[in-house]
mmCIF file of C-alpha atoms in Angstrom:
data_model
loop_
_atom_site.group_PDB
_atom_site.id
_atom_site.type_symbol
_atom_site.label_atom_id
_atom_site.label_comp_id
_atom_site.label_asym_id
_atom_site.label_seq_id
_atom_site.Cartn_x
_atom_site.Cartn_y
_atom_site.Cartn_z
ATOM 1 C CA ALA O 1 -26.172 160.765 93.102
ATOM 2 C CA GLN O 2 -22.411 160.631 93.154
ATOM 3 C CA SER O 3 -20.547 163.224 95.164
ATOM 4 C CA VAL O 4 -17.109 163.990 96.494
ATOM 5 C CA ALA O 5 -16.283 166.021 99.579
ATOM 6 C CA GLN O 6 -12.992 167.623 100.479
ATOM 7 C CA PRO O 7 -13.719 168.917 103.961
ATOM 8 C CA GLU O 8 -10.720 171.244 104.221
ATOM 9 C CA ASP O 9 -10.391 174.315 102.042
ATOM 10 C CA GLN O 10 -6.758 174.660 103.073
ATOM 11 C CA VAL O 11 -4.103 172.516 104.721
ATOM 12 C CA ASN O 12 -0.934 174.040 106.163
ATOM 13 C CA VAL O 13 2.132 171.882 106.749
ATOM 14 C CA ALA O 14 5.749 172.548 107.634
ATOM 15 C CA GLU O 15 8.346 171.257 105.213
ATOM 16 C CA GLY O 16 9.545 167.792 106.172
ATOM 17 C CA ASN O 17 6.368 166.935 108.076
ATOM 18 C CA PRO O 18 3.838 164.386 106.845
ATOM 19 C CA LEU O 19 0.796 165.702 105.049
ATOM 20 C CA THR O 20 -2.749 164.453 104.597
ATOM 21 C CA VAL O 21 -5.411 165.863 102.311
ATOM 22 C CA LYS O 22 -8.808 164.381 103.015
ATOM 23 C CA CYS O 23 -11.431 163.106 100.599
ATOM 24 C CA THR O 24 -14.707 161.291 101.174
ATOM 25 C CA TYR O 25 -17.084 160.096 98.518
ATOM 26 C CA SER O 26 -20.644 158.950 98.054
ATOM 27 C CA VAL O 27 -21.600 156.604 95.231
ATOM 28 C CA SER O 28 -24.268 153.983 94.756
ATOM 29 C CA GLY O 29 -21.819 151.328 93.604
ATOM 30 C CA ASN O 30 -18.097 150.640 93.439
ATOM 31 C CA PRO O 31 -15.942 153.691 92.802
ATOM 32 C CA TYR O 32 -12.945 154.557 90.726
ATOM 33 C CA LEU O 33 -11.057 157.251 92.667
ATOM 34 C CA PHE O 34 -8.504 159.768 91.479
ATOM 35 C CA TRP O 35 -6.277 162.551 92.787
ATOM 36 C CA TYR O 36 -5.141 165.485 90.651
ATOM 37 C CA VAL O 37 -2.892 168.454 91.395
ATOM 38 C CA GLN O 38 -3.124 171.948 89.954
ATOM 39 C CA TYR O 39 -0.423 174.626 90.083
ATOM 40 C CA PRO O 40 -1.476 178.283 89.681
ATOM 41 C CA ASN O 41 -2.936 179.117 86.275
ATOM 42 C CA ARG O 42 -2.177 175.636 84.968
ATOM 43 C CA GLY O 43 -4.172 172.579 84.016
ATOM 44 C CA LEU O 44 -4.650 169.592 86.294
ATOM 45 C CA GLN O 45 -2.070 166.832 86.482
ATOM 46 C CA PHE O 46 -2.886 163.244 87.371
ATOM 47 C CA LEU O 47 -1.309 161.951 90.600
ATOM 48 C CA LEU O 48 -2.781 158.530 91.264
ATOM 49 C CA LYS O 49 -5.868 156.359 91.026
ATOM 50 C CA TYR O 50 -7.620 153.494 92.776
ATOM 51 C CA ILE O 51 -9.291 150.954 90.542
ATOM 52 C CA THR O 52 -9.204 147.693 92.432
ATOM 53 C CA GLY O 53 -6.866 145.561 94.520
ATOM 54 C CA ASP O 54 -4.471 146.915 97.125
ATOM 55 C CA ASN O 55 -6.058 149.684 99.175
ATOM 56 C CA LEU O 56 -2.786 151.630 99.328
ATOM 57 C CA VAL O 57 -2.046 153.286 96.020
ATOM 58 C CA LYS O 58 1.279 154.902 95.208
ATOM 59 C CA GLY O 59 1.510 157.718 92.713
ATOM 60 C CA SER O 60 3.682 160.478 91.344
ATOM 61 C CA TYR O 61 6.048 162.703 93.348
ATOM 62 C CA GLY O 62 6.016 160.434 96.412
ATOM 63 C CA PHE O 63 2.289 160.731 97.036
ATOM 64 C CA GLU O 64 0.098 157.852 98.096
ATOM 65 C CA ALA O 65 -3.552 157.381 98.977
ATOM 66 C CA GLU O 66 -5.458 154.848 100.995
ATOM 67 C CA PHE O 67 -8.846 153.570 99.925
ATOM 68 C CA ASN O 68 -11.091 152.839 102.904
ATOM 69 C CA LYS O 69 -14.380 151.347 101.802
ATOM 70 C CA SER O 70 -16.009 151.304 105.225
ATOM 71 C CA GLN O 71 -15.296 154.996 105.761
ATOM 72 C CA THR O 72 -15.819 155.862 102.069
ATOM 73 C CA SER O 73 -12.567 157.786 102.114
ATOM 74 C CA PHE O 74 -9.558 158.193 99.862
ATOM 75 C CA HIS O 75 -7.129 160.454 101.705
ATOM 76 C CA LEU O 76 -3.976 161.664 99.987
ATOM 77 C CA LYS O 77 -0.744 161.365 101.952
ATOM 78 C CA LYS O 78 2.943 162.057 101.740
ATOM 79 C CA PRO O 79 5.499 161.148 104.425
ATOM 80 C CA SER O 80 7.601 164.305 104.051
ATOM 81 C CA ALA O 81 6.210 167.478 102.498
ATOM 82 C CA LEU O 82 8.184 169.765 100.190
ATOM 83 C CA VAL O 83 7.627 173.469 99.576
ATOM 84 C CA SER O 84 7.159 172.562 95.914
ATOM 85 C CA ASP O 85 4.124 170.438 96.880
ATOM 86 C CA SER O 86 2.185 173.654 97.523
ATOM 87 C CA ALA O 87 -0.725 173.571 95.091
ATOM 88 C CA LEU O 88 -4.443 172.893 94.755
ATOM 89 C CA TYR O 89 -5.427 169.237 95.070
ATOM 90 C CA PHE O 90 -8.592 167.676 93.674
ATOM 91 C CA CYS O 91 -10.184 164.363 94.488
ATOM 92 C CA ALA O 92 -12.500 162.799 91.865
ATOM 93 C CA VAL O 93 -14.798 159.788 91.711
ATOM 94 C CA ARG O 94 -16.482 157.772 89.020
ATOM 95 C CA LEU O 95 -18.791 154.782 89.187
ATOM 96 C CA GLN O 96 -17.277 151.511 88.012
ATOM 97 C CA GLU O 97 -20.680 150.531 86.730
ATOM 98 C CA GLY O 98 -21.109 153.787 84.838
ATOM 99 C CA GLY O 99 -20.387 152.196 81.524
ATOM 100 C CA TYR O 100 -19.158 153.830 78.365
ATOM 101 C CA GLY O 101 -20.740 157.147 77.806
ATOM 102 C CA GLY O 102 -23.524 158.823 79.646
ATOM 103 C CA SER O 103 -23.186 161.147 82.581
ATOM 104 C CA GLN O 104 -22.447 158.283 84.956
ATOM 105 C CA GLY O 105 -19.250 157.647 83.066
ATOM 106 C CA ASN O 106 -17.837 161.049 83.892
ATOM 107 C CA LEU O 107 -15.696 162.138 86.770
ATOM 108 C CA ILE O 108 -17.146 164.115 89.651
ATOM 109 C CA PHE O 109 -14.610 166.467 91.213
ATOM 110 C CA GLY O 110 -14.376 167.777 94.735
ATOM 111 C CA LYS O 111 -14.006 171.506 95.314
ATOM 112 C CA GLY O 112 -10.293 171.271 95.912
ATOM 113 C CA THR O 113 -7.957 171.697 98.876
ATOM 114 C CA LYS O 114 -5.183 174.231 98.861
ATOM 115 C CA LEU O 115 -2.001 172.785 100.305
ATOM 116 C CA SER O 116 0.522 175.234 101.670
ATOM 117 C CA VAL O 117 3.940 173.919 102.723
ATOM 118 C CA LYS O 118 6.120 176.387 104.619
ATOM 119 C CA PRO O 119 9.915 176.155 104.921
ATOM 120 C CA ASP U 1 5.468 165.729 72.410
ATOM 121 C CA GLY U 2 1.924 164.530 72.828
ATOM 122 C CA GLY U 3 -0.503 166.679 74.702
ATOM 123 C CA ILE U 4 -3.432 169.048 74.719
ATOM 124 C CA THR U 5 -3.140 172.610 73.485
ATOM 125 C CA GLN U 6 -5.623 175.276 74.493
ATOM 126 C CA SER U 7 -5.722 178.746 73.012
ATOM 127 C CA PRO U 8 -5.830 181.540 73.744
ATOM 128 C CA LYS U 9 -4.469 181.442 77.282
ATOM 129 C CA TYR U 10 -6.115 184.748 78.123
ATOM 130 C CA LEU U 11 -9.164 186.228 76.438
ATOM 131 C CA PHE U 12 -11.195 189.342 77.063
ATOM 132 C CA ARG U 13 -14.730 189.725 75.807
ATOM 133 C CA LYS U 14 -17.280 192.463 75.793
ATOM 134 C CA GLU U 15 -20.767 191.643 76.930
ATOM 135 C CA GLY U 16 -22.929 190.366 74.092
ATOM 136 C CA GLN U 17 -20.068 188.839 72.130
ATOM 137 C CA ASN U 18 -19.562 185.180 71.359
ATOM 138 C CA VAL U 19 -16.060 183.790 71.797
ATOM 139 C CA THR U 20 -14.550 180.456 70.809
ATOM 140 C CA LEU U 21 -11.902 178.632 72.813
ATOM 141 C CA SER U 22 -9.709 176.203 70.932
ATOM 142 C CA CYS U 23 -8.699 172.742 72.144
ATOM 143 C CA GLU U 24 -6.466 170.434 70.118
ATOM 144 C CA GLN U 25 -5.001 167.079 71.156
ATOM 145 C CA ASN U 26 -2.472 164.795 69.499
ATOM 146 C CA LEU U 27 -2.851 161.911 71.941
ATOM 147 C CA ASN U 28 -5.230 160.008 69.665
ATOM 148 C CA HIS U 29 -7.805 160.010 72.439
ATOM 149 C CA ASP U 30 -11.420 159.321 71.600
ATOM 150 C CA ALA U 31 -13.021 161.311 74.416
ATOM 151 C CA MET U 32 -12.735 165.041 75.046
ATOM 152 C CA TYR U 33 -14.205 167.270 77.727
ATOM 153 C CA TRP U 34 -14.712 170.906 78.657
ATOM 154 C CA TYR U 35 -14.748 171.977 82.289
ATOM 155 C CA ARG U 36 -15.327 175.317 83.917
ATOM 156 C CA GLN U 37 -13.403 176.222 87.069
ATOM 157 C CA ASP U 38 -14.490 178.941 89.471
ATOM 158 C CA PRO U 39 -12.767 179.687 92.783
ATOM 159 C CA GLY U 40 -14.000 177.389 95.542
ATOM 160 C CA GLN U 41 -16.291 175.423 93.241
ATOM 161 C CA GLY U 42 -14.007 172.829 91.765
ATOM 162 C CA LEU U 43 -14.528 171.702 88.196
ATOM 163 C CA ARG U 44 -17.920 171.555 86.538
ATOM 164 C CA LEU U 45 -18.522 169.674 83.307
ATOM 165 C CA ILE U 46 -19.842 171.741 80.398
ATOM 166 C CA TYR U 47 -19.811 169.320 77.457
ATOM 167 C CA TYR U 48 -18.162 166.051 76.571
ATOM 168 C CA SER U 49 -17.658 164.025 73.430
ATOM 169 C CA GLN U 50 -16.982 160.300 73.267
ATOM 170 C CA ILE U 51 -16.480 160.081 69.500
ATOM 171 C CA VAL U 52 -16.303 162.307 66.448
ATOM 172 C CA ASN U 53 -19.568 163.973 65.426
ATOM 173 C CA ASP U 54 -21.166 163.247 68.779
ATOM 174 C CA PHE U 55 -21.261 165.228 72.003
ATOM 175 C CA GLN U 56 -23.363 165.416 75.147
ATOM 176 C CA LYS U 57 -24.322 168.149 77.580
ATOM 177 C CA GLY U 58 -22.708 168.145 80.961
ATOM 178 C CA ASP U 59 -23.957 169.740 84.148
ATOM 179 C CA ILE U 60 -23.745 173.390 83.052
ATOM 180 C CA ALA U 61 -24.201 173.430 79.261
ATOM 181 C CA GLU U 62 -26.540 176.420 79.063
ATOM 182 C CA GLY U 63 -24.958 179.305 77.165
ATOM 183 C CA TYR U 64 -22.249 177.130 75.615
ATOM 184 C CA SER U 65 -21.901 175.195 72.369
ATOM 185 C CA VAL U 66 -19.350 172.743 70.980
ATOM 186 C CA SER U 67 -18.516 170.804 67.841
ATOM 187 C CA ARG U 68 -16.477 167.649 67.213
ATOM 188 C CA GLU U 69 -15.802 167.482 63.504
ATOM 189 C CA LYS U 70 -12.335 166.012 63.955
ATOM 190 C CA LYS U 71 -10.953 163.622 66.515
ATOM 191 C CA GLU U 72 -8.201 166.069 67.409
ATOM 192 C CA SER U 73 -10.339 169.151 67.938
ATOM 193 C CA PHE U 74 -13.113 170.114 70.362
ATOM 194 C CA PRO U 75 -13.735 173.889 70.304
ATOM 195 C CA LEU U 76 -15.992 175.546 72.861
ATOM 196 C CA THR U 77 -18.065 178.622 72.054
ATOM 197 C CA VAL U 78 -19.170 180.810 74.924
ATOM 198 C CA THR U 79 -22.274 182.554 73.682
ATOM 199 C CA SER U 80 -23.872 185.800 74.762
ATOM 200 C CA ALA U 81 -26.528 183.689 76.489
ATOM 201 C CA GLN U 82 -24.019 182.671 79.161
ATOM 202 C CA LYS U 83 -24.810 185.084 81.974
ATOM 203 C CA ASN U 84 -21.599 184.790 83.928
ATOM 204 C CA PRO U 85 -18.847 183.652 81.559
ATOM 205 C CA THR U 86 -15.828 184.956 83.439
ATOM 206 C CA ALA U 87 -13.972 181.800 84.493
ATOM 207 C CA PHE U 88 -11.036 179.484 83.861
ATOM 208 C CA TYR U 89 -11.866 176.914 81.177
ATOM 209 C CA LEU U 90 -10.131 173.553 81.005
ATOM 210 C CA CYS U 91 -10.159 171.076 78.156
ATOM 211 C CA ALA U 92 -9.311 167.438 78.778
ATOM 212 C CA SER U 93 -9.119 164.158 76.920
ATOM 213 C CA SER U 94 -9.059 160.479 77.790
ATOM 214 C CA ILE U 95 -8.756 157.078 76.202
ATOM 215 C CA GLY U 96 -12.309 155.982 75.635
ATOM 216 C CA GLY U 97 -14.734 157.199 78.281
ATOM 217 C CA ALA U 98 -12.287 157.689 81.166
ATOM 218 C CA HIS U 99 -13.149 154.216 82.440
ATOM 219 C CA THR U 100 -10.107 153.475 84.464
ATOM 220 C CA GLY U 101 -7.829 155.891 82.756
ATOM 221 C CA GLU U 102 -7.076 159.362 83.850
ATOM 222 C CA LEU U 103 -7.918 162.637 82.166
ATOM 223 C CA PHE U 104 -5.198 164.632 80.459
ATOM 224 C CA PHE U 105 -5.697 168.380 80.787
ATOM 225 C CA GLY U 106 -4.663 171.369 78.762
ATOM 226 C CA GLU U 107 -3.184 174.460 80.402
ATOM 227 C CA GLY U 108 -6.487 176.288 80.435
ATOM 228 C CA SER U 109 -7.975 179.467 79.002
ATOM 229 C CA ARG U 110 -8.939 182.353 81.249
ATOM 230 C CA LEU U 111 -11.910 184.314 79.939
ATOM 231 C CA THR U 112 -12.740 187.734 81.347
ATOM 232 C CA VAL U 113 -15.857 189.652 80.404
ATOM 233 C CA LEU U 114 -15.365 193.409 80.477
#
């Protein structure tokens, strides 16, 4: 079965410092990987995705993520954190071989990591 | 502007009542989804629909029902059979079956059972 783990419930970072939000996954084939961000009482917004190719993916708002197949990880990173980055971050995975339709075609979300950036 | 509109944003329900949450999209997306979000549990899939007049159960469909009579609309009914309905509900859509494309989310509806 597919699964996603975000091992940290909360990450605290000082403004201007680099940040990392961790994500590991477990799938039986090749994954599509996604990061989303959620601000309080709002819907989720797409940040970036890994489909194929370069392992370093760049996304919105200066975020990037590195796909590491051997470690089955897809950690989210940003070189310099902003207070406005404080939010809830979700990692999600989907099988490439899931096909159109069926439960395998749907995203599996992690439980989320709360990022807190202090001035 | 294109997007997904959920209504109402806040809803209160007495035990034993059915309530319907609205979700409308003007993105011309084929696929639509309903997720439930509880603190510390991430998002769990309730129902999804790949095309009009067709929908499938997700991981936690019990106590919920949906319809997909129009491409733009995917309403969710929380029935009295749902034992713990208090939650934040998110509707989403995607081009096709979210193959390589991302999901687009509405702003959510918060349901509270009194």
